[in-house]
């Protein structure tokens, strides 16, 4: 297959970190806005001291005003000044200091950091600034400009919306993934997609097919874990007529069906090594294989796109070597700023299939798209949650929130809090009594999941009582919320 880009033994690395760190600086990302919900995903660069507030710059600002943009590779589309009436014209003063960001509240809207109302705070990447009942801002570090696109076609979908291949995200990690997929699609190589459960590996595989020269043919897909024991070769390579029994119909098998197209085998790590070996010959340049019951060789012009959540080194070494192109799909820890966009997408899709959800939780504004009314506490909690099943986990948590909310906002209900606490404890604690005490990030995640309730966070971390958590918070320099303010966002 002709290719404008050739990928030789490339293992795309983007998902293993929060992006390239060269020239990274602080940005604020709008994660939630009560009065301007359509601005989720916009970012403001903090190259130096800035003032954040409503409206245009003021003579007494004393520093440049934070300007929000819709950032994409090669694009910085400036948007209007903040217009929410709940925030002051000068609301926050922010000053980067190395790896930390100093924040001072100077407006009328209370500032909530780590569950406590504070006049000022020192925050880091991954923290949130909650302007009570007005906005949630996520603190991230990213390059001043995104890497230019090498292979992905021009973006022809609205900012924050689902792209033509079903993916949602405006973070640098999301855009690097799109480019990696397009570059792999333009090559002639078999592709191995690597990523944790629930990150969207199948979407990535389908995007590779859709962006390739094989897109006109139907993608053939199968989960390798579902092959019937003892019938794998028949499923893959097909059978001759009257094999294994007289009168049996001829079967082309997955290889035959995918001739001229793409074969997606999900969970390829579940295929035993001795069966991986059966695929070696058909994956070579000649594409040779035999149907069961036939003596003649057949040839198939196919591309194999395989996906796994296992360590790729667990695959048979010569089977792994056939995948010259490898793409790693990032988890949500590498693209936290996309979580609110994913939440919006999931709720929009839920409303399409469940009209009562739209009737109850969506608000229509004249001349603007309808947006779900979401509790900012829920957004804040999910931004700090240590996801283990990523997109599927967001879907599950939001359905739990929808089904247990009692008002007209999708809320951080007790049931959601309990589920967040359970999964956070599973992800961040150990049954080993000799295990070290929770670290700073574990403490932050537990407090976020518990909406700042110290007692609840202490329980989910496996600590004896809230005083043990107070000591850890003091050790890590985290603000200790007063009981009457805990969880008040």
Coordinates of N, CA and C in Angstrom, one line a residue, residues 46-202:
X46 N -0.2 31.1 31.6 CA 0.2 31.9 32.7 C 1.8 32.0 32.7
X47 N 2.2 32.8 31.7 CA 3.7 32.9 31.5 C 4.3 33.7 32.6
X48 N 3.5 34.5 33.3 CA 4.0 35.4 34.3 C 2.8 35.8 35.2
X49 N 2.9 36.8 36.0 CA 1.8 37.2 36.9 C 0.6 37.7 36.0
X50 N -0.6 37.2 36.4 CA -1.8 37.6 35.6 C -2.9 37.8 36.6
X51 N -3.9 38.5 36.1 CA -5.2 38.7 36.8 C -6.3 38.0 36.1
X52 N -7.1 37.3 36.8 CA -8.2 36.6 36.2 C -9.5 37.3 36.7
X53 N -10.4 37.7 35.8 CA -11.6 38.3 36.2 C -12.6 38.5 35.1
X54 N -13.7 39.1 35.4 CA -14.8 39.3 34.4 C -14.5 40.5 33.5
X55 N -14.8 40.4 32.3 CA -14.7 41.6 31.4 C -13.3 41.9 30.9
X56 N -13.2 43.1 30.3 CA -11.9 43.5 29.7 C -11.0 44.0 30.8
X57 N -9.7 44.1 30.4 CA -8.7 44.6 31.3 C -9.0 45.9 31.9
X58 N -8.6 46.1 33.2 CA -8.9 47.3 33.9 C -7.6 48.1 34.2
X59 N -7.7 49.4 34.3 CA -6.5 50.2 34.5 C -5.7 49.8 35.8
X60 N -6.4 49.4 36.8 CA -5.8 49.0 38.1 C -5.5 47.5 38.2
X61 N -5.5 46.8 37.1 CA -5.2 45.3 37.2 C -3.8 45.1 37.8
X62 N -2.8 45.9 37.4 CA -1.5 45.7 38.0 C -0.7 44.5 37.3
X63 N -1.3 43.8 36.4 CA -0.7 42.7 35.7 C -1.6 42.4 34.5
X64 N -1.0 41.7 33.4 CA -1.8 41.3 32.3 C -3.0 40.5 32.7
X65 N -4.1 40.6 31.9 CA -5.3 39.8 32.2 C -5.2 38.5 31.5
X66 N -5.6 37.4 32.3 CA -5.7 36.1 31.7 C -6.6 36.1 30.5
X67 N -6.1 35.6 29.4 CA -6.9 35.6 28.1 C -7.1 34.1 27.7
X68 N -8.3 33.7 27.6 CA -8.6 32.3 27.3 C -8.7 32.1 25.7
X69 N -8.2 31.0 25.3 CA -8.1 30.6 23.9 C -8.6 29.2 23.7
X70 N -9.0 28.9 22.5 CA -9.3 27.5 22.1 C -8.0 27.0 21.4
X71 N -7.2 26.2 22.0 CA -5.9 25.8 21.5 C -6.0 24.5 20.8
X72 N -5.4 24.5 19.6 CA -5.2 23.3 18.8 C -3.9 23.4 18.2
X73 N -3.3 22.3 17.6 CA -2.1 22.4 16.9 C -2.1 23.4 15.8
X74 N -1.2 24.4 16.0 CA -1.1 25.5 15.0 C -2.2 26.5 15.1
X75 N -3.1 26.4 16.2 CA -4.2 27.3 16.3 C -4.3 27.9 17.7
X76 N -4.6 29.2 17.8 CA -4.8 29.8 19.1 C -6.0 30.8 18.9
X77 N -7.2 30.3 18.9 CA -8.4 31.1 18.6 C -8.8 31.8 19.9
X78 N -8.6 33.1 20.0 CA -8.9 33.8 21.2 C -10.4 33.9 21.4
X79 N -10.9 33.8 22.6 CA -12.4 33.9 22.8 C -12.7 35.1 23.6
X80 N -13.9 35.4 23.9 CA -14.3 36.6 24.5 C -13.9 36.6 26.0
X81 N -13.8 37.8 26.6 CA -13.5 37.8 28.1 C -14.5 37.1 28.9
X82 N -14.2 36.6 30.0 CA -15.1 36.0 30.9 C -16.3 36.9 31.2
X83 N -17.5 36.3 31.2 CA -18.7 37.2 31.3 C -19.6 36.8 32.5
X84 N -19.2 35.7 33.3 CA -20.1 35.3 34.4 C -20.2 36.4 35.4
X85 N -21.5 36.6 35.8 CA -21.8 37.7 36.7 C -21.3 37.4 38.2
X86 N -21.1 36.1 38.4 CA -20.8 35.7 39.8 C -19.3 36.0 40.2
X87 N -18.5 36.2 39.2 CA -17.1 36.5 39.5 C -16.8 38.0 39.3
X88 N -15.8 38.5 40.1 CA -15.5 40.0 40.1 C -14.7 40.3 38.9
X89 N -14.6 41.6 38.6 CA -13.8 42.1 37.5 C -12.3 41.7 37.8
X90 N -11.9 41.7 39.0 CA -10.6 41.2 39.4 C -10.9 40.2 40.4
X91 N -10.8 38.9 40.1 CA -11.2 37.8 41.0 C -10.0 37.1 41.6
X92 N -9.0 36.7 40.8 CA -7.8 36.0 41.2 C -6.5 36.7 40.7
X93 N -5.5 36.7 41.5 CA -4.1 37.1 41.1 C -3.3 35.8 41.1
X94 N -2.6 35.5 40.0 CA -1.8 34.3 39.9 C -0.4 34.6 39.5
X95 N 0.5 33.9 40.2 CA 2.0 34.1 39.9 C 2.7 32.8 39.9
X96 N 3.2 32.4 38.7 CA 4.0 31.1 38.7 C 5.3 31.3 39.5
X97 N 5.7 30.2 40.2 CA 6.9 30.2 41.0 C 7.6 28.8 40.8
X98 N 8.3 28.7 39.7 CA 8.9 27.4 39.5 C 7.9 26.3 39.2
X99 N 7.8 25.3 40.0 CA 6.8 24.2 39.8 C 5.5 24.5 40.6
X100 N 5.4 25.6 41.2 CA 4.2 26.0 41.9 C 3.6 27.2 41.4
X101 N 2.3 27.4 41.7 CA 1.5 28.6 41.3 C 0.9 29.2 42.5
X102 N 1.2 30.5 42.7 CA 0.7 31.2 43.9 C -0.6 31.9 43.4
X103 N -1.7 31.7 44.2 CA -3.0 32.2 43.9 C -3.5 33.0 45.0
X104 N -4.0 34.2 44.8 CA -4.6 35.0 45.8 C -6.0 35.4 45.3
X105 N -7.0 35.3 46.2 CA -8.4 35.6 45.9 C -8.6 37.1 46.3
X106 N -9.0 37.9 45.3 CA -9.2 39.4 45.5 C -10.6 39.8 45.2
X107 N -11.4 38.8 44.8 CA -12.8 39.1 44.4 C -13.8 38.7 45.4
X108 N -15.1 38.8 45.0 CA -16.2 38.5 45.9 C -16.5 37.0 45.9
X109 N -16.1 36.3 44.9 CA -16.5 34.8 44.8 C -15.5 34.0 45.7
X110 N -15.9 33.3 46.7 CA -15.0 32.5 47.5 C -14.1 31.5 46.7
X111 N -12.9 31.4 47.0 CA -12.0 30.5 46.4 C -11.9 29.2 47.3
X112 N -12.1 28.1 46.6 CA -12.0 26.8 47.3 C -10.9 26.0 46.8
X113 N -9.9 25.6 47.6 CA -8.8 24.8 47.2 C -8.7 23.6 48.1
X114 N -8.7 22.4 47.5 CA -8.6 21.1 48.3 C -9.7 21.0 49.4
X115 N -10.9 21.5 49.0 CA -12.0 21.4 49.9 C -12.2 22.5 50.9
X116 N -11.3 23.5 51.0 CA -11.3 24.5 52.0 C -11.4 25.9 51.3
X117 N -12.2 26.8 51.9 CA -12.3 28.2 51.5 C -11.0 28.9 52.0
X118 N -10.2 29.4 51.1 CA -9.0 30.0 51.5 C -8.8 31.4 50.8
X119 N -8.1 32.3 51.5 CA -7.8 33.6 50.8 C -6.7 33.5 49.8
X120 N -5.8 32.6 50.0 CA -4.7 32.4 49.0 C -4.3 30.9 49.2
X121 N -3.5 30.5 48.2 CA -3.0 29.1 48.2 C -1.8 29.0 47.2
X122 N -1.0 28.0 47.5 CA 0.0 27.6 46.5 C -0.4 26.2 46.0
X123 N -0.5 26.2 44.7 CA -1.0 24.9 44.0 C 0.0 24.4 43.0
X124 N -0.2 23.2 42.5 CA 0.6 22.6 41.6 C -0.2 22.0 40.4
X125 N 0.5 21.5 39.5 CA -0.2 20.8 38.3 C -1.1 19.7 38.9
X126 N -2.3 19.8 38.4 CA -3.3 18.8 38.8 C -4.3 19.3 39.8
X127 N -4.0 20.4 40.5 CA -4.9 21.0 41.4 C -6.0 21.7 40.7
X128 N -7.1 22.0 41.5 CA -8.2 22.8 40.9 C -8.4 24.0 41.8
X129 N -8.9 25.0 41.1 CA -9.3 26.3 41.7 C -10.8 26.4 41.5
X130 N -11.6 26.3 42.6 CA -13.0 26.3 42.5 C -13.5 27.7 43.0
X131 N -14.1 28.4 42.1 CA -14.8 29.7 42.4 C -16.2 29.3 42.7
X132 N -16.6 29.4 43.9 CA -17.8 28.7 44.4 C -19.0 29.1 43.6
X133 N -19.7 28.1 43.1 CA -20.9 28.3 42.3 C -20.7 29.1 41.1
X134 N -19.5 29.2 40.6 CA -19.2 30.0 39.4 C -18.4 29.2 38.4
X135 N -17.2 28.8 38.8 CA -16.3 28.1 37.8 C -15.4 27.1 38.6
X136 N -14.9 26.1 37.8 CA -13.9 25.2 38.2 C -12.8 25.3 37.2
X137 N -11.6 25.6 37.7 CA -10.4 25.8 36.8 C -9.4 24.7 37.2
X138 N -8.9 24.0 36.2 CA -7.8 23.0 36.4 C -6.5 23.6 36.1
X139 N -5.5 23.3 37.0 CA -4.1 23.8 36.8 C -3.4 22.7 36.0
X140 N -2.8 23.0 34.9 CA -2.0 22.1 34.1 C -0.7 22.7 33.7
X141 N 0.2 21.9 33.3 CA 1.5 22.4 32.7 C 1.6 21.8 31.3
X142 N 1.8 22.6 30.3 CA 1.9 22.2 28.9 C 2.7 23.2 28.1
X143 N 3.2 22.8 26.9 CA 4.0 23.7 26.1 C 3.1 24.9 25.7
X144 N 3.8 26.0 25.4 CA 3.1 27.2 25.0 C 2.3 27.0 23.8
X145 N 2.8 26.1 22.9 CA 2.0 25.8 21.6 C 2.1 24.3 21.5
X146 N 1.0 23.7 20.9 CA 1.0 22.3 20.7 C 1.9 21.9 19.5
X147 N 2.4 20.7 19.4 CA 3.2 20.2 18.3 C 2.3 20.3 17.0
X148 N 2.9 20.8 15.9 CA 2.1 20.8 14.6 C 1.7 19.4 14.2
X149 N 0.6 19.3 13.5 CA 0.2 18.1 12.9 C 1.1 17.6 11.8
X150 N 1.5 16.3 11.9 CA 2.4 15.8 10.8 C 1.5 15.0 9.8
X151 N 0.5 14.4 10.3 CA -0.3 13.5 9.4 C -1.8 13.6 9.6
X152 N -2.3 14.1 10.7 CA -3.7 14.2 10.9 C -4.3 15.3 10.1
X153 N -5.4 15.0 9.4 CA -6.0 16.0 8.5 C -6.5 17.2 9.3
X154 N -6.7 18.3 8.6 CA -7.2 19.5 9.2 C -8.4 19.2 10.1
X155 N -8.5 19.9 11.2 CA -9.6 19.6 12.2 C -10.8 20.3 11.6
X156 N -11.8 19.5 11.3 CA -13.1 20.0 10.7 C -14.3 19.8 11.6
X157 N -14.0 19.7 12.9 CA -15.1 19.5 13.9 C -15.0 20.6 14.9
X158 N -16.1 20.9 15.5 CA -16.1 22.0 16.5 C -15.3 21.7 17.7
X159 N -14.7 22.8 18.3 CA -13.9 22.6 19.5 C -14.6 21.9 20.6
X160 N -14.0 20.9 21.2 CA -14.6 20.1 22.3 C -15.6 19.1 21.9
X161 N -15.9 19.0 20.6 CA -16.9 18.0 20.1 C -16.2 16.7 19.7
X162 N -17.0 15.7 19.4 CA -16.5 14.4 19.0 C -15.9 14.6 17.6
X163 N -14.7 14.0 17.4 CA -14.1 14.1 16.1 C -14.7 13.1 15.1
X164 N -14.3 13.1 13.9 CA -15.0 12.2 12.9 C -14.7 10.7 13.2
X165 N -13.8 10.4 14.1 CA -13.5 9.0 14.5 C -14.0 8.6 15.9
X166 N -14.8 9.5 16.5 CA -15.5 9.1 17.7 C -14.7 9.5 19.0
X167 N -13.5 10.2 18.8 CA -12.7 10.6 19.9 C -13.0 12.0 20.4
X168 N -12.9 12.2 21.7 CA -13.1 13.5 22.3 C -11.9 13.9 23.1
X169 N -11.5 15.1 22.9 CA -10.3 15.7 23.6 C -9.6 16.8 22.9
X170 N -9.2 17.8 23.7 CA -8.4 18.9 23.1 C -7.1 19.1 23.8
X171 N -6.7 18.1 24.6 CA -5.4 18.2 25.3 C -4.3 17.9 24.4
X172 N -3.0 18.3 24.7 CA -1.9 17.9 23.9 C -1.8 16.4 23.7
X173 N -2.1 15.7 24.7 CA -2.0 14.2 24.6 C -3.0 13.7 23.6
X174 N -4.2 14.2 23.6 CA -5.3 13.8 22.7 C -4.9 14.1 21.2
X175 N -4.3 15.3 21.0 CA -3.9 15.7 19.7 C -2.7 14.9 19.2
X176 N -1.8 14.6 20.1 CA -0.6 13.7 19.7 C -1.1 12.3 19.3
X177 N -2.1 11.8 20.1 CA -2.7 10.5 19.7 C -3.3 10.5 18.3
X178 N -4.1 11.6 18.0 CA -4.6 11.6 16.7 C -3.6 11.6 15.6
X179 N -2.5 12.4 15.8 CA -1.4 12.4 14.9 C -0.7 11.1 14.7
X180 N -0.5 10.4 15.9 CA 0.1 9.1 15.9 C -0.7 8.1 15.1
X181 N -2.0 8.1 15.3 CA -2.9 7.2 14.6 C -2.9 7.5 13.1
X182 N -2.9 8.8 12.7 CA -2.9 9.1 11.3 C -1.6 8.7 10.6
X183 N -0.5 8.9 11.4 CA 0.8 8.5 10.8 C 0.9 7.0 10.6
X184 N 0.5 6.2 11.6 CA 0.4 4.8 11.5 C -0.5 4.3 10.4
X185 N -1.6 5.0 10.2 CA -2.6 4.7 9.2 C -2.0 4.8 7.8
X186 N -1.1 5.8 7.6 CA -0.5 6.1 6.3 C 0.6 5.1 6.0
X187 N 1.1 4.4 6.9 CA 2.1 3.4 6.7 C 1.5 2.1 6.2
X188 N 2.3 1.1 5.8 CA 1.8 -0.2 5.3 C 2.0 -1.2 6.4
X189 N 2.4 -0.8 7.6 CA 2.8 -1.7 8.7 C 1.6 -2.2 9.5
X190 N 1.7 -3.4 10.0 CA 0.8 -3.9 11.0 C 1.0 -3.0 12.3
X191 N -0.1 -2.8 13.1 CA 0.0 -1.9 14.2 C -0.4 -2.6 15.5
X192 N 0.3 -2.3 16.5 CA -0.1 -2.8 17.9 C -0.5 -1.6 18.7
X193 N -1.7 -1.6 19.2 CA -2.2 -0.5 20.0 C -2.2 -1.0 21.5
X194 N -1.5 -0.2 22.3 CA -1.3 -0.5 23.7 C -2.0 0.5 24.6
X195 N -2.6 0.0 25.6 CA -3.2 0.9 26.6 C -4.0 0.2 27.6
X196 N -4.3 0.9 28.7 CA -5.0 0.2 29.8 C -6.5 0.0 29.4
X197 N -7.1 -0.9 30.2 CA -8.5 -1.2 29.9 C -9.4 0.1 30.0
X198 N -10.2 0.2 28.9 CA -11.2 1.3 28.9 C -10.7 2.6 28.4
X199 N -9.4 2.7 27.8 CA -8.9 4.0 27.3 C -9.4 4.3 25.9
X200 N -10.0 3.3 25.2 CA -10.5 3.6 23.9 C -9.6 3.0 22.8
X201 N -9.0 1.8 23.0 CA -8.2 1.2 22.0 C -8.9 0.8 20.8
X202 N -10.2 0.4 20.9 CA -10.9 0.0 19.7 C -11.2 1.2 18.9

